[in-house]
PDB file of C-alpha atoms in Angstrom:
ATOM      1  CA  UNK A  93      14.929 -11.989  -1.283  1.00 86.00           C
ATOM      2  CA  UNK A  94      11.802 -10.071  -2.134  1.00 91.00           C
ATOM      3  CA  UNK A  95      11.906  -6.494  -3.336  1.00 95.00           C
ATOM      4  CA  UNK A  96       9.022  -4.052  -3.370  1.00 96.00           C
ATOM      5  CA  UNK A  97       9.338  -0.968  -5.549  1.00 95.00           C
ATOM      6  CA  UNK A  98       6.819   1.787  -4.946  1.00 95.00           C
ATOM      7  CA  UNK A  99       5.989   4.733  -7.150  1.00 95.00           C
ATOM      8  CA  UNK A 100       3.443   7.481  -7.526  1.00 95.00           C
ATOM      9  CA  UNK A 101       3.666   9.630  -4.432  1.00 92.00           C
ATOM     10  CA  UNK A 102       3.806  13.397  -4.554  1.00 97.00           C
ATOM     11  CA  UNK A 103       2.182  16.682  -3.667  1.00 98.00           C
ATOM     12  CA  UNK A 104      -1.504  17.271  -4.274  1.00 98.00           C
ATOM     13  CA  UNK A 105      -4.077  19.811  -3.197  1.00 98.00           C
ATOM     14  CA  UNK A 106      -6.996  18.853  -0.952  1.00 98.00           C
ATOM     15  CA  UNK A 107      -9.698  17.190  -2.991  1.00 98.00           C
ATOM     16  CA  UNK A 108      -7.210  15.961  -5.547  1.00 98.00           C
ATOM     17  CA  UNK A 109      -6.203  12.461  -6.579  1.00 98.00           C
ATOM     18  CA  UNK A 110      -3.052  10.379  -6.639  1.00 98.00           C
ATOM     19  CA  UNK A 111      -2.270   6.826  -7.618  1.00 98.00           C
ATOM     20  CA  UNK A 112       0.350   4.592  -6.042  1.00 98.00           C
ATOM     21  CA  UNK A 113       1.766   1.377  -7.390  1.00 98.00           C
ATOM     22  CA  UNK A 114       3.998  -1.291  -5.903  1.00 98.00           C
ATOM     23  CA  UNK A 115       5.683  -4.053  -7.868  1.00 97.00           C
ATOM     24  CA  UNK A 116       7.075  -7.142  -6.169  1.00 95.00           C
ATOM     25  CA  UNK A 117       9.987  -9.147  -7.493  1.00 93.00           C
ATOM     26  CA  UNK A 118      12.396 -11.793  -6.283  1.00 92.00           C
ATOM     27  CA  UNK A 119      11.979 -15.112  -4.528  1.00 89.00           C
ATOM     28  CA  UNK A 120       8.289 -15.302  -3.822  1.00 88.00           C
ATOM     29  CA  UNK A 121       6.300 -18.469  -4.393  1.00 88.00           C
ATOM     30  CA  UNK A 122       2.882 -17.228  -3.466  1.00 90.00           C
ATOM     31  CA  UNK A 123       1.401 -13.991  -2.217  1.00 91.00           C
ATOM     32  CA  UNK A 124      -1.236 -14.128   0.484  1.00 93.00           C
ATOM     33  CA  UNK A 125      -1.927 -10.426   0.561  1.00 96.00           C
ATOM     34  CA  UNK A 126      -0.587  -7.089  -0.574  1.00 97.00           C
ATOM     35  CA  UNK A 127      -1.460  -3.779   0.913  1.00 98.00           C
ATOM     36  CA  UNK A 128      -0.636  -0.237   1.855  1.00 98.00           C
ATOM     37  CA  UNK A 129       0.173   1.213   5.232  1.00 98.00           C
ATOM     38  CA  UNK A 130       0.973   4.787   6.148  1.00 98.00           C
ATOM     39  CA  UNK A 131       2.788   6.619   8.865  1.00 98.00           C
ATOM     40  CA  UNK A 132       2.395  10.291   9.623  1.00 96.00           C
ATOM     41  CA  UNK A 133       4.949  12.174  11.735  1.00 92.00           C
ATOM     42  CA  UNK A 134       4.527  11.343  15.398  1.00 94.00           C
ATOM     43  CA  UNK A 135       2.003   8.597  14.711  1.00 96.00           C
ATOM     44  CA  UNK A 136       2.106   4.841  14.468  1.00 97.00           C
ATOM     45  CA  UNK A 137       2.047   3.034  11.158  1.00 97.00           C
ATOM     46  CA  UNK A 138      -1.517   2.124  10.240  1.00 98.00           C
ATOM     47  CA  UNK A 139      -3.219  -0.048   7.669  1.00 98.00           C
ATOM     48  CA  UNK A 140      -4.724   1.860   4.779  1.00 98.00           C
ATOM     49  CA  UNK A 141      -5.941  -0.972   2.588  1.00 98.00           C
ATOM     50  CA  UNK A 142      -5.081  -4.518   1.668  1.00 98.00           C
ATOM     51  CA  UNK A 143      -6.178  -7.097  -0.866  1.00 97.00           C
ATOM     52  CA  UNK A 144      -5.990 -10.845  -0.429  1.00 95.00           C
ATOM     53  CA  UNK A 145      -5.082 -13.465  -3.004  1.00 90.00           C
ATOM     54  CA  UNK A 146      -8.767 -14.073  -3.564  1.00 91.00           C
ATOM     55  CA  UNK A 147      -9.404 -10.386  -4.129  1.00 92.00           C
ATOM     56  CA  UNK A 148     -11.047  -9.613  -0.816  1.00 96.00           C
ATOM     57  CA  UNK A 149     -10.322  -6.058   0.279  1.00 98.00           C
ATOM     58  CA  UNK A 150     -10.021  -4.320   3.622  1.00 98.00           C
ATOM     59  CA  UNK A 151      -9.987  -0.572   4.157  1.00 98.00           C
ATOM     60  CA  UNK A 152      -9.363   1.722   7.067  1.00 98.00           C
ATOM     61  CA  UNK A 153     -12.562   3.522   8.009  1.00 98.00           C
ATOM     62  CA  UNK A 154     -10.893   6.847   7.298  1.00 98.00           C
ATOM     63  CA  UNK A 155     -10.382   6.029   3.609  1.00 98.00           C
ATOM     64  CA  UNK A 156     -13.508   4.033   2.768  1.00 98.00           C
ATOM     65  CA  UNK A 157     -15.265   5.466  -0.235  1.00 98.00           C
ATOM     66  CA  UNK A 158     -12.234   7.523  -1.252  1.00 98.00           C
ATOM     67  CA  UNK A 159      -9.438   4.996  -1.818  1.00 98.00           C
ATOM     68  CA  UNK A 160      -9.499   1.911  -3.998  1.00 98.00           C
ATOM     69  CA  UNK A 161      -6.975  -0.901  -3.846  1.00 98.00           C
ATOM     70  CA  UNK A 162      -6.483  -3.300  -6.711  1.00 97.00           C
ATOM     71  CA  UNK A 163      -4.061  -6.024  -7.620  1.00 95.00           C
ATOM     72  CA  UNK A 164      -2.610  -7.514 -10.783  1.00 93.00           C
ATOM     73  CA  UNK A 165      -1.644 -11.049  -9.835  1.00 89.00           C
ATOM     74  CA  UNK A 166       0.158 -11.670 -13.104  1.00 91.00           C
ATOM     75  CA  UNK A 167       2.454  -8.713 -12.469  1.00 93.00           C
ATOM     76  CA  UNK A 168       2.669  -9.102  -8.665  1.00 93.00           C
ATOM     77  CA  UNK A 169       1.648  -5.472  -8.461  1.00 96.00           C
ATOM     78  CA  UNK A 170      -0.728  -3.655  -6.167  1.00 97.00           C
ATOM     79  CA  UNK A 171      -2.260  -0.263  -6.808  1.00 98.00           C
ATOM     80  CA  UNK A 172      -3.883   2.343  -4.600  1.00 98.00           C
ATOM     81  CA  UNK A 173      -6.077   4.978  -6.186  1.00 98.00           C
ATOM     82  CA  UNK A 174      -6.625   7.851  -3.786  1.00 98.00           C
ATOM     83  CA  UNK A 175      -9.405  10.329  -4.475  1.00 98.00           C
ATOM     84  CA  UNK A 176     -10.809  13.255  -2.515  1.00 98.00           C
ATOM     85  CA  UNK A 177      -7.564  13.536  -0.621  1.00 98.00           C
ATOM     86  CA  UNK A 178      -7.561  15.330   2.712  1.00 98.00           C
ATOM     87  CA  UNK A 179      -4.849  17.085   4.669  1.00 97.00           C
ATOM     88  CA  UNK A 180      -4.854  14.199   7.126  1.00 97.00           C
ATOM     89  CA  UNK A 181      -3.902  11.747   4.377  1.00 98.00           C
ATOM     90  CA  UNK A 182      -0.418  13.239   4.392  1.00 98.00           C
ATOM     91  CA  UNK A 183       2.004  10.488   5.342  1.00 98.00           C
ATOM     92  CA  UNK A 184       4.719   8.163   4.185  1.00 98.00           C
ATOM     93  CA  UNK A 185       2.971   5.295   2.435  1.00 98.00           C
ATOM     94  CA  UNK A 186       4.485   1.828   2.594  1.00 98.00           C
ATOM     95  CA  UNK A 187       3.714  -1.175   0.450  1.00 98.00           C
ATOM     96  CA  UNK A 188       3.461  -4.514   2.222  1.00 98.00           C
ATOM     97  CA  UNK A 189       3.517  -8.080   0.943  1.00 97.00           C
ATOM     98  CA  UNK A 190       2.758 -11.164   3.012  1.00 95.00           C
ATOM     99  CA  UNK A 191       3.561 -14.435   1.368  1.00 92.00           C
ATOM    100  CA  UNK A 192       5.527 -17.631   1.026  1.00 90.00           C
ATOM    101  CA  UNK A 193       9.184 -17.295   0.033  1.00 88.00           C
ATOM    102  CA  UNK A 194       9.630 -21.052  -0.239  1.00 87.00           C
ATOM    103  CA  UNK A 195      10.898 -21.463   3.288  1.00 89.00           C
ATOM    104  CA  UNK A 196       8.398 -19.610   5.414  1.00 90.00           C
ATOM    105  CA  UNK A 197       5.638 -17.077   5.441  1.00 91.00           C
ATOM    106  CA  UNK A 198       7.100 -13.612   5.712  1.00 93.00           C
ATOM    107  CA  UNK A 199       6.168  -9.958   5.569  1.00 95.00           C
ATOM    108  CA  UNK A 200       8.049  -7.552   3.317  1.00 96.00           C
ATOM    109  CA  UNK A 201       8.040  -3.770   3.140  1.00 97.00           C
ATOM    110  CA  UNK A 202       8.801  -1.205   0.500  1.00 97.00           C
ATOM    111  CA  UNK A 203      10.959   1.833   1.137  1.00 96.00           C
ATOM    112  CA  UNK A 204       7.986   4.175   1.371  1.00 96.00           C
ATOM    113  CA  UNK A 205       6.672   6.922  -0.863  1.00 97.00           C
ATOM    114  CA  UNK A 206       5.645  10.335   0.417  1.00 98.00           C
ATOM    115  CA  UNK A 207       2.143  11.645  -0.093  1.00 98.00           C
ATOM    116  CA  UNK A 208       1.634  15.272   0.852  1.00 98.00           C
ATOM    117  CA  UNK A 209      -1.772  16.931   0.727  1.00 98.00           C
ATOM    118  CA  UNK A 210      -1.445  20.676   1.013  1.00 97.00           C
ATOM    119  CA  UNK A 211      -3.010  23.834  -0.322  1.00 95.00           C
TER     120      UNK A 211
END
């Protein structure tokens, strides 16, 4: 099995910054991509940012220029640096990994970490 352990959520004022990290462990042979999704109350889960094995990144339009995703392949860890946070960034943030577990390609999710932007 693959486990994803997230950390770094919390409460921050508008305009502030937070960093999230997600470490993967377990039976994973190769990682195609790692990323972050978020889900606000009453809304669907949406992609925030993801990074491929080659380092290519994708961002939601709403976070471009404010969030930066990075990845440490040696540690199977993905990071999300969030700057200039807005009230609408408040959500439960989930780490995602898509990769090969030796039997098939599969998608794995972390337990979620809360990010609250409030004055």
